[in-house]
Amino acid sequence: MTELAITTFRLTRRFGDLTAVADLDLQVPGGSVYGFLGPNGAGKTTTIRLLLGLIRPNAGEVRLFGQSLRDGRMTLLRRVGALVETPSLYPHLTGRENLEVTRRLLDARQEQINRALAIVKLEQDAHRRVAHYSSGMRQRLGLALALLGEPELLILDEPTNGLDPAGIREMRDLICRLPEEHGVTVFLSSHLLNEVEQVATHIGIIHRGKMLFQGTPDELQAQLEEHVTLEVDQPDVALRLLSQAGWTAQRNGNHRLVVQVNGHSDVAMINAQLVHAGMNVFHLNLKQPSLEDIFLKLTGEQDRQGGSK
């Protein structure tokens, strides 16, 4: 069984009357890219501050690598790197000089600077002053600072904020490489559903401080059924025929129907039935639910439940 890099038990943090995190149970497998998703204000940054020991919980516990953060905070956090919000850099220094400042604080080896620069692909620009870096290069340098101590766990809070498409792509590629090439578990918080969908091996969804889902992307996809959209010349007849055959179908426009299905075999059966009944099928497309579809469903359901109390 894979060791869990992060575990929390009923983790709770309140600020006055506001409960920012409520009974949160995280399970982040070692070697994973764990996408921690939620809209702005959902409790993601508060959770990260709790994981890093920057604030104390009102209740519950944080465990890193199976050990309680309460019992060995300093020892455990030496195994963790973090990039929270905009990295703190010295613009008048070069990229390498920025890393040298942190290396001395960590009492790290000189070769660890070269390793960090190589991972984020900044070796060719390490001699340049940070004032001349693009936003993407600054973010990669911030990541190099987080990797300088050769951490086993990397915690990133909205790492693509403020980046252009090229910078986002660079950061995404880098995050994907870290577990396999360098053995680093990545805990990534974001409100960008599409970005997380492309990199995460595991996903947690938080909304209003509460965990709505935790599992793999495939398990998340199973939260919504697949459906097929089709266009026929006799939509009313097709709707009646499919409903009588036991399909859940509904109209969606003049000649379009939406039918809930369970994979490609169902699509073939629907097409065969309609053609056999003498109808012309002009368009047929199997659509799997996107992460955004599921996210909106989960958060919308909690909003409705919250509003009914």
Tab-separated table of C-alpha atoms in Angstrom:
chain	number	residue	atom	x	y	z
A	1	MET	CA	0.000	0.000	0.000
A	2	THR	CA	1.312	3.467	-0.929
A	3	GLU	CA	2.372	5.590	2.024
A	4	LEU	CA	0.293	8.714	2.488
A	5	ALA	CA	2.316	11.923	2.244
A	6	ILE	CA	-0.475	13.978	3.846
A	7	THR	CA	-3.264	12.848	6.138
A	8	THR	CA	-5.662	15.073	8.058
A	9	PHE	CA	-8.280	13.992	10.557
A	10	ARG	CA	-11.373	16.189	11.019
A	11	LEU	CA	-9.202	19.272	10.504
A	12	THR	CA	-11.088	22.430	11.493
A	13	ARG	CA	-10.161	26.098	11.556
A	14	ARG	CA	-12.419	28.982	12.514
A	15	PHE	CA	-11.911	32.730	12.301
A	16	GLY	CA	-14.468	34.235	14.639
A	17	ASP	CA	-17.890	33.142	13.408
A	18	LEU	CA	-16.488	31.941	10.074
A	19	THR	CA	-15.540	28.276	9.727
A	20	ALA	CA	-12.922	28.314	6.967
A	21	VAL	CA	-12.174	24.564	7.130
A	22	ALA	CA	-14.622	22.044	8.578
A	23	ASP	CA	-13.817	18.420	9.521
A	24	LEU	CA	-11.430	18.001	6.589
A	25	ASP	CA	-10.075	14.490	5.978
A	26	LEU	CA	-7.301	14.613	3.364
A	27	GLN	CA	-5.504	11.535	2.046
A	28	VAL	CA	-2.671	12.370	-0.344
A	29	PRO	CA	-0.794	9.295	-1.642
A	30	GLY	CA	2.977	9.470	-1.928
A	31	GLY	CA	4.153	9.968	-5.522
A	32	SER	CA	0.891	11.569	-6.623
A	33	VAL	CA	-0.071	14.911	-8.087
A	34	TYR	CA	-3.018	15.786	-5.853
A	35	GLY	CA	-5.219	18.527	-7.257
A	36	PHE	CA	-6.951	20.408	-4.437
A	37	LEU	CA	-9.834	22.161	-6.158
A	38	GLY	CA	-12.266	24.797	-5.040
A	39	PRO	CA	-13.582	28.255	-5.912
A	40	ASN	CA	-11.950	31.326	-4.399
A	41	GLY	CA	-12.796	31.472	-0.698
A	42	ALA	CA	-13.406	27.711	-0.430
A	43	GLY	CA	-10.722	27.191	2.238
A	44	LYS	CA	-7.785	26.054	0.102
A	45	THR	CA	-5.196	28.571	1.342
A	46	THR	CA	-6.286	28.115	4.967
A	47	THR	CA	-5.799	24.364	4.531
A	48	ILE	CA	-2.294	24.911	3.142
A	49	ARG	CA	-1.391	27.188	6.047
A	50	LEU	CA	-2.566	24.451	8.419
A	51	LEU	CA	-0.495	21.825	6.575
A	52	LEU	CA	2.612	23.994	6.863
A	53	GLY	CA	2.046	24.754	10.534
A	54	LEU	CA	1.645	28.487	9.855
A	55	ILE	CA	-1.627	28.504	11.802
A	56	ARG	CA	-2.996	26.070	14.357
A	57	PRO	CA	-6.261	24.165	13.922
A	58	ASN	CA	-9.161	24.614	16.334
A	59	ALA	CA	-9.676	20.861	16.109
A	60	GLY	CA	-8.274	17.872	14.283
A	61	GLU	CA	-4.777	16.796	13.298
A	62	VAL	CA	-2.275	17.032	10.438
A	63	ARG	CA	0.043	14.112	9.677
A	64	LEU	CA	2.919	14.312	7.209
A	65	PHE	CA	4.534	11.035	6.128
A	66	GLY	CA	2.520	9.291	8.856
A	67	GLN	CA	3.788	11.506	11.691
A	68	SER	CA	1.861	14.142	13.610
A	69	LEU	CA	2.838	17.725	12.791
A	70	ARG	CA	2.336	18.571	16.466
A	71	ASP	CA	5.061	16.177	17.570
A	72	GLY	CA	7.799	16.912	15.039
A	73	ARG	CA	7.024	20.112	13.165
A	74	MET	CA	10.582	21.230	12.376
A	75	THR	CA	11.829	17.769	11.407
A	76	LEU	CA	8.841	17.081	9.160
A	77	LEU	CA	8.856	20.476	7.439
A	78	ARG	CA	12.482	19.945	6.376
A	79	ARG	CA	11.038	17.311	4.045
A	80	VAL	CA	8.537	19.797	2.562
A	81	GLY	CA	8.913	22.565	-0.018
A	82	ALA	CA	6.246	25.199	-0.590
A	83	LEU	CA	5.327	27.908	-3.059
A	84	VAL	CA	2.478	29.945	-1.612
A	85	GLU	CA	1.191	32.872	-3.661
A	86	THR	CA	3.834	35.071	-5.373
A	87	PRO	CA	7.431	33.970	-4.628
A	88	SER	CA	9.557	36.394	-2.601
A	89	LEU	CA	12.502	37.244	-4.833
A	90	TYR	CA	15.260	39.855	-4.874
A	91	PRO	CA	14.900	41.536	-8.305
A	92	HIS	CA	18.354	43.184	-8.149
A	93	LEU	CA	20.040	39.763	-7.770
A	94	THR	CA	20.451	37.069	-10.398
A	95	GLY	CA	18.490	33.849	-10.310
A	96	ARG	CA	21.510	31.952	-8.987
A	97	GLU	CA	22.160	34.600	-6.320
A	98	ASN	CA	18.565	34.336	-5.131
A	99	LEU	CA	19.058	30.602	-4.708
A	100	GLU	CA	22.382	31.169	-2.932
A	101	VAL	CA	20.662	33.295	-0.267
A	102	THR	CA	18.249	30.461	0.514
A	103	ARG	CA	20.966	27.797	0.257
A	104	ARG	CA	22.891	29.479	3.077
A	105	LEU	CA	19.784	29.662	5.231
A	106	LEU	CA	19.141	25.960	4.663
A	107	ASP	CA	22.840	25.072	4.968
A	108	ALA	CA	22.378	23.109	1.739
A	109	ARG	CA	25.109	21.890	-0.579
A	110	GLN	CA	26.251	24.021	-3.520
A	111	GLU	CA	25.287	21.341	-6.039
A	112	GLN	CA	21.672	21.577	-4.873
A	113	ILE	CA	21.454	24.954	-6.627
A	114	ASN	CA	22.478	23.355	-9.919
A	115	ARG	CA	19.964	20.543	-9.394
A	116	ALA	CA	17.098	22.966	-8.690
A	117	LEU	CA	17.961	25.111	-11.720
A	118	ALA	CA	18.085	22.012	-13.923
A	119	ILE	CA	14.686	20.769	-12.743
A	120	VAL	CA	12.973	24.071	-13.593
A	121	LYS	CA	15.077	24.555	-16.737
A	122	LEU	CA	16.618	27.884	-15.764
A	123	GLU	CA	20.304	27.023	-16.137
A	124	GLN	CA	20.721	29.263	-19.191
A	125	ASP	CA	19.123	32.272	-17.435
A	126	ALA	CA	20.577	31.824	-13.945
A	127	HIS	CA	23.113	34.630	-14.520
A	128	ARG	CA	20.431	37.198	-15.408
A	129	ARG	CA	18.958	39.615	-12.889
A	130	VAL	CA	15.463	38.633	-11.762
A	131	ALA	CA	14.234	42.137	-12.665
A	132	HIS	CA	14.532	41.014	-16.300
A	133	TYR	CA	12.668	37.720	-15.821
A	134	SER	CA	9.210	37.107	-17.267
A	135	SER	CA	6.357	36.136	-14.923
A	136	GLY	CA	6.777	32.491	-15.920
A	137	MET	CA	10.520	32.567	-15.203
A	138	ARG	CA	9.930	34.172	-11.795
A	139	GLN	CA	7.412	31.476	-10.944
A	140	ARG	CA	9.859	28.767	-12.002
A	141	LEU	CA	12.571	30.389	-9.884
A	142	GLY	CA	10.144	30.370	-6.953
A	143	LEU	CA	9.653	26.682	-7.581
A	144	ALA	CA	13.439	26.187	-7.666
A	145	LEU	CA	13.619	27.847	-4.233
A	146	ALA	CA	10.980	25.391	-2.965
A	147	LEU	CA	12.960	22.462	-4.438
A	148	LEU	CA	16.330	23.605	-3.099
A	149	GLY	CA	16.119	21.476	0.038
A	150	GLU	CA	15.324	18.363	-2.046
A	151	PRO	CA	11.841	17.952	-0.517
A	152	GLU	CA	9.777	14.788	-0.678
A	153	LEU	CA	6.567	16.824	-0.684
A	154	LEU	CA	5.904	20.025	-2.612
A	155	ILE	CA	2.909	22.208	-1.688
A	156	LEU	CA	1.843	24.710	-4.355
A	157	ASP	CA	-0.881	27.330	-3.900
A	158	GLU	CA	-2.303	28.523	-7.248
A	159	PRO	CA	1.095	28.205	-9.033
A	160	THR	CA	-0.210	29.368	-12.431
A	161	ASN	CA	-1.791	32.603	-11.172
A	162	GLY	CA	-0.774	35.548	-13.353
A	163	LEU	CA	0.952	33.432	-15.994
A	164	ASP	CA	0.380	33.690	-19.735
A	165	PRO	CA	-0.528	30.515	-21.705
A	166	ALA	CA	3.124	29.676	-22.358
A	167	GLY	CA	3.972	30.047	-18.666
A	168	ILE	CA	1.004	27.897	-17.674
A	169	ARG	CA	2.123	25.176	-20.065
A	170	GLU	CA	5.692	25.266	-18.706
A	171	MET	CA	4.440	24.986	-15.123
A	172	ARG	CA	2.054	22.163	-16.026
A	173	ASP	CA	4.807	20.167	-17.745
A	174	LEU	CA	7.125	20.679	-14.807
A	175	ILE	CA	4.537	19.528	-12.268
A	176	CYS	CA	3.861	16.369	-14.288
A	177	ARG	CA	7.586	15.478	-14.306
A	178	LEU	CA	8.260	15.929	-10.599
A	179	PRO	CA	6.829	12.656	-9.182
A	180	GLU	CA	8.215	10.323	-11.835
A	181	GLU	CA	11.625	11.910	-12.401
A	182	HIS	CA	12.391	13.243	-8.919
A	183	GLY	CA	10.163	11.272	-6.523
A	184	VAL	CA	8.342	14.380	-5.290
A	185	THR	CA	4.694	14.265	-4.203
A	186	VAL	CA	2.875	17.402	-5.401
A	187	PHE	CA	-0.080	18.932	-3.537
A	188	LEU	CA	-1.508	21.533	-5.881
A	189	SER	CA	-4.312	23.936	-4.980
A	190	SER	CA	-6.183	25.659	-7.787
A	191	HIS	CA	-9.527	27.023	-8.934
A	192	LEU	CA	-8.612	26.295	-12.576
A	193	LEU	CA	-10.467	23.092	-13.350
A	194	ASN	CA	-8.964	22.559	-16.784
A	195	GLU	CA	-5.387	22.846	-15.510
A	196	VAL	CA	-5.906	20.358	-12.678
A	197	GLU	CA	-7.667	17.939	-15.012
A	198	GLN	CA	-4.511	17.751	-17.155
A	199	VAL	CA	-2.001	17.028	-14.367
A	200	ALA	CA	-3.694	15.414	-11.363
A	201	THR	CA	-3.559	11.710	-10.509
A	202	HIS	CA	-5.827	12.364	-7.503
A	203	ILE	CA	-8.372	15.098	-6.850
A	204	GLY	CA	-10.014	16.638	-3.804
A	205	ILE	CA	-12.849	19.147	-4.133
A	206	ILE	CA	-13.499	21.606	-1.307
A	207	HIS	CA	-16.362	24.091	-1.080
A	208	ARG	CA	-17.244	26.323	1.857
A	209	GLY	CA	-14.589	24.550	3.919
A	210	LYS	CA	-16.022	21.055	3.399
A	211	MET	CA	-14.689	18.204	1.320
A	212	LEU	CA	-17.177	17.231	-1.398
A	213	PHE	CA	-15.095	14.596	-3.169
A	214	GLN	CA	-11.760	12.802	-2.902
A	215	GLY	CA	-10.426	10.165	-5.282
A	216	THR	CA	-9.017	9.569	-8.748
A	217	PRO	CA	-10.161	11.397	-11.904
A	218	ASP	CA	-11.867	8.190	-13.093
A	219	GLU	CA	-13.812	7.957	-9.834
A	220	LEU	CA	-14.788	11.585	-10.247
A	221	GLN	CA	-15.948	10.980	-13.825
A	222	ALA	CA	-18.270	8.283	-12.487
A	223	GLN	CA	-20.165	10.983	-10.565
A	224	LEU	CA	-22.001	11.888	-13.786
A	225	GLU	CA	-23.345	9.581	-16.461
A	226	GLU	CA	-22.189	9.697	-20.048
A	227	HIS	CA	-24.698	10.906	-22.586
A	228	VAL	CA	-25.058	10.980	-26.324
A	229	THR	CA	-26.402	13.855	-28.369
A	230	LEU	CA	-28.046	12.953	-31.636
A	231	GLU	CA	-29.858	14.705	-34.439
A	232	VAL	CA	-32.636	12.939	-36.330
A	233	ASP	CA	-35.266	13.841	-38.900
A	234	GLN	CA	-38.148	12.658	-36.654
A	235	PRO	CA	-37.230	13.740	-33.110
A	236	ASP	CA	-40.677	13.156	-31.571
A	237	VAL	CA	-40.860	9.641	-32.951
A	238	ALA	CA	-37.273	8.939	-31.875
A	239	LEU	CA	-37.962	10.227	-28.372
A	240	ARG	CA	-41.018	7.979	-28.005
A	241	LEU	CA	-39.179	4.954	-29.425
A	242	LEU	CA	-36.131	5.351	-27.172
A	243	SER	CA	-38.250	5.989	-24.065
A	244	GLN	CA	-40.306	2.849	-24.745
A	245	ALA	CA	-37.043	0.902	-25.085
A	246	GLY	CA	-35.980	2.058	-21.615
A	247	TRP	CA	-33.560	4.873	-22.453
A	248	THR	CA	-33.641	8.154	-20.534
A	249	ALA	CA	-33.992	10.702	-23.333
A	250	GLN	CA	-35.089	14.308	-23.730
A	251	ARG	CA	-35.384	16.964	-26.424
A	252	ASN	CA	-32.591	19.499	-26.795
A	253	GLY	CA	-33.473	21.827	-29.667
A	254	ASN	CA	-35.500	21.318	-32.835
A	255	HIS	CA	-34.059	18.027	-34.031
A	256	ARG	CA	-31.687	17.079	-31.221
A	257	LEU	CA	-32.071	14.545	-28.419
A	258	VAL	CA	-29.901	13.855	-25.370
A	259	VAL	CA	-29.818	10.235	-24.183
A	260	GLN	CA	-28.081	8.879	-21.067
A	261	VAL	CA	-25.845	5.938	-21.970
A	262	ASN	CA	-23.269	3.588	-20.542
A	263	GLY	CA	-20.436	3.478	-23.045
A	264	HIS	CA	-19.940	2.930	-26.760
A	265	SER	CA	-22.054	-0.238	-26.951
A	266	ASP	CA	-25.157	1.724	-25.934
A	267	VAL	CA	-24.431	4.303	-28.643
A	268	ALA	CA	-24.285	1.596	-31.292
A	269	MET	CA	-27.571	0.085	-30.083
A	270	ILE	CA	-29.336	3.473	-30.166
A	271	ASN	CA	-28.132	4.168	-33.683
A	272	ALA	CA	-29.192	0.693	-34.873
A	273	GLN	CA	-32.675	1.072	-33.355
A	274	LEU	CA	-33.309	4.420	-34.978
A	275	VAL	CA	-32.015	3.348	-38.397
A	276	HIS	CA	-34.049	0.111	-38.205
A	277	ALA	CA	-37.151	2.239	-37.508
A	278	GLY	CA	-36.533	4.132	-40.744
A	279	MET	CA	-35.108	7.352	-39.332
A	280	ASN	CA	-32.171	9.334	-40.669
A	281	VAL	CA	-29.506	10.001	-38.029
A	282	PHE	CA	-27.601	13.136	-39.071
A	283	HIS	CA	-25.399	13.539	-35.995
A	284	LEU	CA	-24.390	11.289	-33.092
A	285	ASN	CA	-21.798	12.173	-30.469
A	286	LEU	CA	-20.835	10.491	-27.198
A	287	LYS	CA	-19.989	13.049	-24.516
A	288	GLN	CA	-18.261	12.224	-21.252
A	289	PRO	CA	-18.772	14.667	-18.365
A	290	SER	CA	-15.917	17.118	-17.912
A	291	LEU	CA	-14.376	17.974	-14.582
A	292	GLU	CA	-16.173	21.297	-14.818
A	293	ASP	CA	-19.546	19.545	-15.235
A	294	ILE	CA	-18.927	17.473	-12.118
A	295	PHE	CA	-17.513	20.369	-10.120
A	296	LEU	CA	-20.538	22.535	-10.856
A	297	LYS	CA	-22.865	19.655	-9.970
A	298	LEU	CA	-21.160	19.001	-6.627
A	299	THR	CA	-20.838	22.636	-5.567
A	300	GLY	CA	-24.336	23.437	-6.808
A	301	GLU	CA	-25.801	20.629	-4.728
A	302	GLN	CA	-24.036	21.877	-1.592
A	303	ASP	CA	-25.231	25.432	-2.265
A	304	ARG	CA	-28.813	24.184	-2.528
A	305	GLN	CA	-28.472	22.154	0.664
A	306	GLY	CA	-26.925	25.124	2.464
A	307	GLY	CA	-29.706	27.387	1.282
A	308	SER	CA	-32.393	25.035	2.593
A	309	LYS	CA	-31.163	25.156	6.194
